[in-house]
Amino acid sequence: MIIKPRIRGFICTTAHPKGCAAHVDSQIATVKARGALVGAPKRVLVIGASGGYGLASRVVAAFGGGASTLGVSFEKAPEDTRTATAGWYNNHAFERRAKAAGLYAKTFDGDAFSDAMKAQVVDAIKSDFGQIDLMVYSLASPVRMDPKSGVLHRSVIKPIGGVHHVKTLNLDRGVVHEVDLEPATLDEIKATVAVMGGEDWEYWIDALQSAGVLADGFRTVTYTYVGSELTWPIYWHGTLGKAKEDLDRAATAIRKRLGPAGDARVAALKAVVTQASSAIPVVPLYASLLFKVMKERDAHETVIEHIDRLFRSALYSKSPPPLDEVGRIRLDAIELSNPIQGEVKRRWPIVTTENLPQLADFDGFRADFLKIFGFGFAGVDYDEDLDPALTAL
Ligand code: NAD
């Protein structure tokens, strides 16, 4: 099969095995170039490990810190006429490189929300290394089957309170246009909190703690996005924000459970291009403007650079940075600083399809988007006829 990008709306329905491996390689190279991570955790579990911030966390833990890693993700294997999802190739590429570097790496593909997955992971921890030092919880999912009630919750990305009229960007065509976003109902808000809030994070901690597999000094971290006035109506003040507020609640509850020796934190991260973020209205336009402004000021960070900084400067630094008023780690301070936001806000009302190339970095956004699926890497032959089931990546 000759594998080319096939973009439908905000997703790409194909993924390139060798390109995904090249993506993993470039992340490993970035981390290695920054040197060994001192004081790093040695046994790490990453939930949502196959892409975006979760994969970057696994790469930093393994190739910066020399950690053994267990990963959980929900990816699709290839079929005769279909490629696998990008995360499936990423997992294979990661494991191969970790093993070649003498690092333990095991990945479970299945539903992280289920009791069965939690039991499988507990068994693997018990049999393979006893206890874990860090759990990164980096899930982004549109649905969750509640393991206790059997109810299937579907999250929505909607404003709350009223219709929100907003500018957005069509990823396929590069067209800036305006849309009306209908507000969420109460049930939709509750469902989004059930999917993206903190309950499942707490269930993971319950399962791990009651099995006795949390090491002394165990830590856990999950990721949030706070953003600014430009994204608040669709994000922080919308359904997703309610779910993210619930993570703050869960972090406090988990800290109590772990006691003074442990820690649970929410880290507020910057906007980046991932499969999850591309699906949020407003984000492609906001991020394209943000990237241009941050690159002009030499303040841009890629996904892997950002997570590398999280580990080195916050999670495992000798003098961790101050926390915000609800106890979050704030890595988004540069994105939210006055000079950056001031300039993005100045450009926001004047950006159009015509001046997009001058005001925004849509090319950069699109290139990052394609890279998620393994497209656009130098050294990969995109005309090569490949077996989509290729795992020797
Ligand atoms: P992503 O889409 O790149 O990755 C999501 C991961 O979750 C994948 O590994 C996927 O396989 C896994 N997953 C989804 N459903 C699953 C299930 N049922 N069982 C097991 N695994 C499942 O997402 P991302 O953007 O890296 O988001 C990760 C976290 O970071 C989210 O909490 C998100 O809100 C947060 N965050 C993202 C941004 C951003 O700009 N992308 C900014 C700040 C915070």
Coordinates of C-alpha atoms and ligand atoms in Angstrom, one line a residue:
M1 CA 0.0 0.0 0.0
I2 CA 1.2 3.5 -0.8
I3 CA 0.1 5.5 2.1
K4 CA -0.9 9.2 1.7
P5 CA -2.7 11.5 4.1
R6 CA -6.5 11.3 3.8
I7 CA -7.9 14.2 5.8
R8 CA -11.6 14.3 6.8
G9 CA -12.5 17.4 8.7
F10 CA -10.2 17.5 11.7
I11 CA -8.9 13.9 11.5
C12 CA -6.6 12.1 9.1
T13 CA -7.9 8.6 8.4
T14 CA -4.5 7.2 7.4
A15 CA -1.2 6.9 9.2
H16 CA 2.3 6.2 7.9
P17 CA 4.2 3.4 9.8
K18 CA 7.7 4.7 9.0
G19 CA 6.6 8.3 9.4
C20 CA 5.2 7.6 12.9
A21 CA 8.5 5.9 13.8
A22 CA 10.4 8.9 12.6
H23 CA 8.1 11.1 14.8
V24 CA 9.0 8.9 17.8
D25 CA 12.7 9.1 16.8
S26 CA 12.6 12.9 16.7
Q27 CA 11.1 13.1 20.1
I28 CA 13.7 10.7 21.6
A29 CA 16.5 12.8 19.9
T30 CA 15.1 16.0 21.5
V31 CA 15.1 14.5 25.0
K32 CA 18.5 12.8 24.7
A33 CA 20.0 16.1 23.5
R34 CA 19.0 17.7 26.8
G35 CA 20.9 15.1 28.8
A36 CA 19.9 12.7 31.6
L37 CA 17.0 13.7 33.9
V38 CA 18.4 13.7 37.4
G39 CA 16.2 12.3 40.2
A40 CA 13.8 10.8 37.6
P41 CA 11.2 8.1 38.5
K42 CA 12.3 4.6 37.5
R43 CA 8.9 2.9 37.1
V44 CA 6.3 4.9 35.2
L45 CA 2.8 4.2 34.1
V46 CA 1.3 6.4 31.4
I47 CA -2.4 6.3 30.7
G48 CA -3.0 7.7 27.2
A49 CA 0.5 6.8 26.1
S50 CA 0.3 6.5 22.3
G51 CA 0.1 10.2 21.2
G52 CA 0.2 13.8 22.1
Y53 CA 1.2 14.7 25.7
G54 CA 1.1 11.1 26.9
L55 CA 3.6 9.8 24.4
A56 CA 5.8 12.7 25.1
S57 CA 5.6 11.9 28.8
R58 CA 6.6 8.3 28.1
V59 CA 9.5 9.4 25.9
V60 CA 10.8 11.8 28.6
A61 CA 10.5 9.2 31.4
A62 CA 12.2 6.5 29.4
F63 CA 14.8 8.4 27.4
G64 CA 15.5 11.2 29.8
G65 CA 15.0 9.3 33.0
G66 CA 15.9 5.8 32.0
A67 CA 12.5 4.6 33.3
S68 CA 10.7 1.3 32.8
T69 CA 7.4 2.2 31.3
L70 CA 4.0 0.7 31.1
G71 CA 1.6 2.4 28.6
V72 CA -2.1 2.2 28.1
S73 CA -3.9 3.5 24.9
F74 CA -6.9 2.7 22.7
E75 CA -5.6 2.3 19.2
K76 CA -6.7 0.3 16.1
A77 CA -4.5 -2.3 14.5
P78 CA -4.3 -2.3 10.7
E79 CA -6.6 -4.3 8.5
D80 CA -6.0 -5.5 4.9
T81 CA -7.0 -2.3 3.3
R82 CA -6.6 0.1 6.2
T83 CA -3.6 1.5 8.0
A84 CA -3.5 1.3 11.8
T85 CA -4.1 4.4 13.8
A86 CA -1.0 6.5 14.3
G87 CA -0.8 5.6 18.0
W88 CA -0.6 1.9 17.1
Y89 CA 2.5 2.6 15.1
N90 CA 3.9 4.9 17.7
N91 CA 3.5 2.2 20.4
H92 CA 5.4 -0.3 18.3
A93 CA 8.1 2.2 17.4
F94 CA 8.5 3.3 21.1
E95 CA 8.7 -0.3 22.4
R96 CA 11.3 -1.3 19.9
R97 CA 13.5 1.7 20.7
A98 CA 13.1 1.3 24.4
K99 CA 14.0 -2.4 24.3
A100 CA 17.0 -1.6 22.0
A101 CA 18.1 0.9 24.7
G102 CA 17.7 -1.8 27.4
L103 CA 14.6 -0.3 28.9
Y104 CA 11.5 -2.3 29.9
A105 CA 8.4 -1.2 27.9
K106 CA 5.0 -2.8 27.7
T107 CA 1.9 -1.4 26.2
F108 CA -1.8 -2.4 26.7
D109 CA -4.3 -1.5 24.0
G110 CA -7.8 -1.3 25.3
D111 CA -10.3 0.7 27.3
A112 CA -8.5 2.5 30.2
F113 CA -11.9 3.3 31.7
S114 CA -12.7 -0.4 32.3
D115 CA -12.0 -2.4 35.5
A116 CA -10.5 -5.2 33.3
M117 CA -7.7 -2.9 32.0
K118 CA -6.9 -1.7 35.5
A119 CA -6.7 -5.3 36.7
Q120 CA -4.4 -6.2 33.8
V121 CA -2.1 -3.3 34.5
V122 CA -2.0 -4.1 38.3
D123 CA -1.0 -7.7 37.4
A124 CA 1.7 -6.5 35.1
I125 CA 3.1 -4.1 37.7
K126 CA 3.1 -6.9 40.4
S127 CA 4.7 -9.5 38.2
D128 CA 7.2 -7.2 36.3
F129 CA 8.4 -4.6 38.8
G130 CA 6.4 -4.6 42.0
Q131 CA 5.5 -0.9 42.4
I132 CA 5.4 2.3 40.4
D133 CA 6.8 5.7 41.2
L134 CA 4.8 7.9 38.8
M135 CA 1.5 7.7 36.9
V136 CA 0.8 10.2 34.2
Y137 CA -2.9 10.4 33.3
S138 CA -3.2 11.8 29.8
L139 CA -6.4 10.5 28.4
A140 CA -8.5 12.4 25.8
S141 CA -11.6 10.5 24.8
P142 CA -15.0 11.3 23.4
V143 CA -16.7 8.5 25.3
R144 CA -16.5 6.6 28.5
M145 CA -18.4 3.5 29.7
D146 CA -18.9 3.9 33.4
P147 CA -17.6 0.6 34.8
K148 CA -19.9 0.7 37.8
S149 CA -23.2 1.7 36.2
G150 CA -22.6 0.5 32.6
V151 CA -23.8 3.9 31.3
L152 CA -22.0 5.1 28.1
H153 CA -21.2 8.8 28.5
R154 CA -20.5 11.0 25.5
S155 CA -18.6 14.2 25.9
V156 CA -19.5 17.3 23.9
I157 CA -17.4 20.4 23.2
K158 CA -19.9 23.2 23.7
P159 CA -20.2 26.6 25.4
I160 CA -22.4 26.9 28.5
G161 CA -25.2 29.4 29.0
G162 CA -25.9 30.7 25.5
V163 CA -25.1 30.5 21.8
H164 CA -21.5 31.5 21.2
H165 CA -20.7 33.3 17.9
V166 CA -17.1 32.8 17.1
K167 CA -14.4 32.8 14.5
T168 CA -12.8 29.5 13.5
L169 CA -10.6 28.0 10.9
N170 CA -11.5 25.1 8.5
L171 CA -8.5 22.8 8.7
D172 CA -9.1 21.2 5.3
R173 CA -9.4 24.4 3.3
G174 CA -7.6 27.0 5.4
V175 CA -10.7 29.2 5.4
V176 CA -11.5 31.6 8.3
H177 CA -15.2 31.7 9.0
E178 CA -17.7 32.3 11.7
V179 CA -20.0 29.8 13.4
D180 CA -22.7 29.8 16.1
L181 CA -22.0 27.2 18.7
E182 CA -25.1 26.0 20.5
P183 CA -24.9 25.8 24.3
A184 CA -24.8 22.4 26.1
T185 CA -27.7 21.0 28.1
L186 CA -27.2 20.1 31.7
D187 CA -27.1 16.4 30.8
E188 CA -24.3 17.1 28.2
I189 CA -22.3 19.0 30.8
K190 CA -22.6 16.1 33.2
A191 CA -21.7 13.6 30.5
T192 CA -18.6 15.6 29.6
V193 CA -17.5 15.7 33.3
A194 CA -18.1 11.9 33.5
V195 CA -15.8 11.4 30.5
M196 CA -13.0 14.0 30.9
G197 CA -13.3 14.8 34.6
G198 CA -11.3 13.2 37.5
E199 CA -13.4 10.2 38.4
D200 CA -11.5 7.7 36.3
W201 CA -8.2 9.1 37.5
E202 CA -9.4 8.4 41.1
Y203 CA -10.5 4.9 40.1
W204 CA -7.0 4.2 38.8
I205 CA -5.5 5.4 42.1
D206 CA -8.0 3.3 44.0
A207 CA -7.1 0.2 42.0
L208 CA -3.3 0.7 42.3
Q209 CA -3.4 1.7 45.9
S210 CA -5.6 -1.2 47.1
A211 CA -3.3 -3.6 45.2
G212 CA -0.3 -2.2 47.1
V213 CA 1.6 -1.2 44.0
L214 CA 2.3 2.4 44.8
A215 CA 5.9 3.1 45.9
D216 CA 6.7 5.4 48.8
G217 CA 6.8 8.9 47.4
F218 CA 4.5 7.9 44.5
R219 CA 3.3 10.9 42.4
T220 CA 0.6 11.3 39.8
V221 CA 0.0 14.1 37.3
T222 CA -2.7 14.9 34.8
Y223 CA -3.0 17.6 32.2
T224 CA -5.3 20.6 31.8
Y225 CA -5.7 23.6 29.6
V226 CA -6.7 27.0 31.0
G227 CA -6.2 29.4 28.1
S228 CA -7.3 33.0 27.8
E229 CA -10.4 35.1 27.0
L230 CA -10.1 34.0 23.4
T231 CA -10.7 30.3 24.2
W232 CA -12.6 30.6 27.5
P233 CA -16.1 30.5 25.9
I234 CA -15.5 27.2 24.2
Y235 CA -13.0 25.8 26.7
W236 CA -12.6 26.9 30.3
H237 CA -16.2 28.3 30.6
G238 CA -17.6 25.5 28.5
T239 CA -18.2 21.8 29.0
L240 CA -14.5 20.9 28.8
G241 CA -13.7 23.5 31.5
K242 CA -16.2 21.9 33.8
A243 CA -14.5 18.5 33.3
K244 CA -11.1 20.1 33.9
E245 CA -12.4 21.8 37.1
D246 CA -13.3 18.3 38.2
L247 CA -9.6 17.3 37.8
D248 CA -8.7 20.0 40.4
R249 CA -11.3 18.4 42.8
A250 CA -9.9 14.9 42.1
A251 CA -6.3 16.1 42.6
T252 CA -7.1 17.3 46.1
A253 CA -9.0 14.1 46.9
I254 CA -6.0 11.9 45.6
R255 CA -3.5 14.0 47.6
K256 CA -5.5 13.2 50.8
R257 CA -5.5 9.5 49.9
L258 CA -1.8 9.4 49.2
G259 CA -0.8 11.2 52.4
P260 CA 2.2 13.5 52.9
A261 CA 4.7 11.1 51.2
G262 CA 2.8 11.2 47.8
D263 CA 1.6 13.9 45.5
A264 CA -1.1 14.4 42.8
R265 CA -1.0 17.4 40.6
V266 CA -2.8 18.9 37.7
A267 CA -0.4 20.6 35.3
A268 CA -1.7 23.4 33.0
L269 CA 0.0 23.0 29.7
K270 CA 0.2 25.1 26.5
A271 CA -2.0 24.7 23.4
V272 CA -0.4 22.3 21.0
V273 CA -1.5 20.4 17.9
T274 CA -2.8 16.9 18.9
Q275 CA -5.6 14.7 17.6
A276 CA -7.7 15.8 20.6
S277 CA -7.0 19.6 20.3
S278 CA -7.6 19.7 16.5
A279 CA -11.2 18.7 17.1
I280 CA -12.0 21.8 19.3
P281 CA -13.6 24.7 17.4
V282 CA -11.5 27.9 17.7
V283 CA -8.3 26.0 18.6
P284 CA -6.9 25.7 15.1
L285 CA -7.2 29.4 14.5
Y286 CA -6.1 30.4 18.0
A287 CA -3.1 28.0 17.9
S288 CA -2.1 29.2 14.4
L289 CA -2.0 32.8 15.7
L290 CA -0.3 31.7 18.9
F291 CA 2.4 29.8 17.1
K292 CA 3.2 32.7 14.8
V293 CA 3.5 35.1 17.8
M294 CA 5.5 32.7 19.9
K295 CA 7.8 31.8 17.1
E296 CA 8.4 35.5 16.3
R297 CA 9.5 35.9 20.0
D298 CA 11.5 32.6 20.0
A299 CA 9.2 31.3 22.7
H300 CA 7.6 28.4 20.9
E301 CA 7.8 24.9 22.2
T302 CA 6.9 21.6 20.6
V303 CA 4.9 18.9 22.5
I304 CA 8.1 17.1 23.5
E305 CA 10.0 20.2 24.5
H306 CA 7.1 21.3 26.7
I307 CA 6.8 17.9 28.5
D308 CA 10.6 17.8 28.9
R309 CA 10.4 21.1 30.6
L310 CA 7.6 19.9 32.8
F311 CA 9.7 17.0 34.1
R312 CA 12.9 18.9 34.5
S313 CA 11.6 22.2 35.8
A314 CA 8.6 21.2 37.8
L315 CA 8.0 17.5 38.5
Y316 CA 11.6 16.5 39.2
S317 CA 13.5 19.7 39.8
K318 CA 15.3 20.5 43.1
S319 CA 13.3 23.6 43.6
P320 CA 9.8 23.1 42.0
P321 CA 8.1 26.2 40.7
P322 CA 5.3 27.8 42.8
L323 CA 1.8 26.4 42.4
D324 CA -1.2 28.5 41.5
E325 CA -4.1 29.2 43.8
V326 CA -5.7 25.8 43.4
G327 CA -2.4 23.9 43.6
R328 CA -1.8 23.4 39.8
I329 CA 1.6 23.4 38.2
R330 CA 1.6 26.2 35.6
L331 CA 3.6 25.5 32.5
D332 CA 1.4 27.8 30.4
A333 CA 2.8 31.0 31.8
I334 CA 4.6 31.9 28.6
E335 CA 1.5 31.4 26.4
L336 CA -0.6 33.4 28.8
S337 CA 1.9 36.2 29.3
N338 CA 0.8 39.8 28.4
P339 CA 3.1 40.3 25.4
I340 CA 2.0 37.0 23.8
Q341 CA -1.7 37.3 24.6
G342 CA -1.7 41.0 23.8
E343 CA -0.4 40.3 20.3
V344 CA -2.7 37.3 19.7
K345 CA -5.7 39.4 20.8
R346 CA -4.7 42.3 18.5
R347 CA -4.6 39.9 15.5
W348 CA -7.8 38.0 16.4
P349 CA -10.4 40.5 15.1
I350 CA -8.5 41.3 12.0
V351 CA -7.5 37.8 10.8
T352 CA -9.1 36.7 7.6
T353 CA -8.6 33.9 5.0
E354 CA -6.6 36.4 2.9
N355 CA -4.2 37.6 5.6
L356 CA -3.9 34.3 7.4
P357 CA -0.3 33.6 6.0
Q358 CA 0.9 37.0 7.3
L359 CA -0.8 36.9 10.7
A360 CA -0.9 33.2 11.6
D361 CA 1.3 30.1 11.2
F362 CA -1.3 27.9 9.6
D363 CA 1.4 26.2 7.7
G364 CA 3.1 25.3 10.9
F365 CA -0.2 24.1 12.4
R366 CA -0.9 22.0 9.4
A367 CA 2.6 20.5 9.3
D368 CA 2.3 19.6 13.0
F369 CA -1.1 18.1 12.3
L370 CA 0.3 15.9 9.5
K371 CA 3.2 14.8 11.6
I372 CA 0.8 13.3 14.2
F373 CA -0.1 10.8 11.5
G374 CA 3.5 10.3 10.3
F375 CA 3.5 12.6 7.3
G376 CA 6.1 15.2 6.4
F377 CA 9.3 13.7 7.8
A378 CA 12.5 14.1 5.8
G379 CA 14.1 10.8 5.0
V380 CA 10.8 8.9 4.8
D381 CA 9.9 7.7 1.3
Y382 CA 6.2 8.4 1.0
D383 CA 6.0 6.6 -2.4
E384 CA 7.2 3.3 -0.9
D385 CA 4.8 0.4 -1.2
L386 CA 4.4 -0.7 2.5
D387 CA 2.6 -3.4 4.4
P388 CA 0.3 -1.5 6.7
A389 CA 0.9 -4.2 9.3
L390 CA 4.5 -3.3 9.5
T391 CA 5.8 -3.5 13.1
A392 CA 9.5 -3.7 12.6
L393 CA 9.7 0.0 12.8
Ligands
NAD1 P1 -4.3 12.8 22.2 O1 -5.5 12.7 21.4 O2 -3.0 13.1 21.5 O3 -4.0 11.5 23.1 C1 -5.0 10.9 23.8 C2 -4.6 9.5 24.3 O4 -5.7 8.9 25.0 C3 -4.2 8.5 23.2 O5 -3.1 7.7 23.7 C4 -5.4 7.6 23.1 O6 -5.1 6.3 22.6 C5 -5.8 7.6 24.5 N1 -7.2 7.1 24.8 C6 -8.3 7.7 24.4 N2 -9.4 7.0 24.8 C7 -8.9 5.9 25.5 C8 -9.5 4.9 26.2 N3 -10.8 4.7 26.3 N4 -8.6 3.9 26.8 C9 -7.3 4.1 26.7 N5 -6.7 5.1 26.1 C10 -7.5 6.0 25.5 O7 -4.6 13.9 23.3 P2 -3.7 15.1 24.0 O8 -4.1 16.4 23.4 O9 -2.3 14.7 24.2 O10 -4.5 15.2 25.4 C11 -4.0 14.5 26.6 C12 -4.3 15.4 27.8 O11 -3.6 16.7 27.7 C13 -5.8 15.7 27.9 O12 -6.2 15.7 29.2 C14 -5.9 17.2 27.3 O13 -7.0 17.9 27.8 C15 -4.6 17.7 27.9 N6 -4.1 19.0 27.3 C16 -4.0 19.1 25.9 C17 -3.6 20.3 25.3 C18 -3.5 20.4 23.8 O14 -3.4 21.5 23.3 N7 -3.5 19.3 23.1 C19 -3.3 21.4 26.1 C20 -3.4 21.2 27.5 C21 -3.8 20.0 28.1

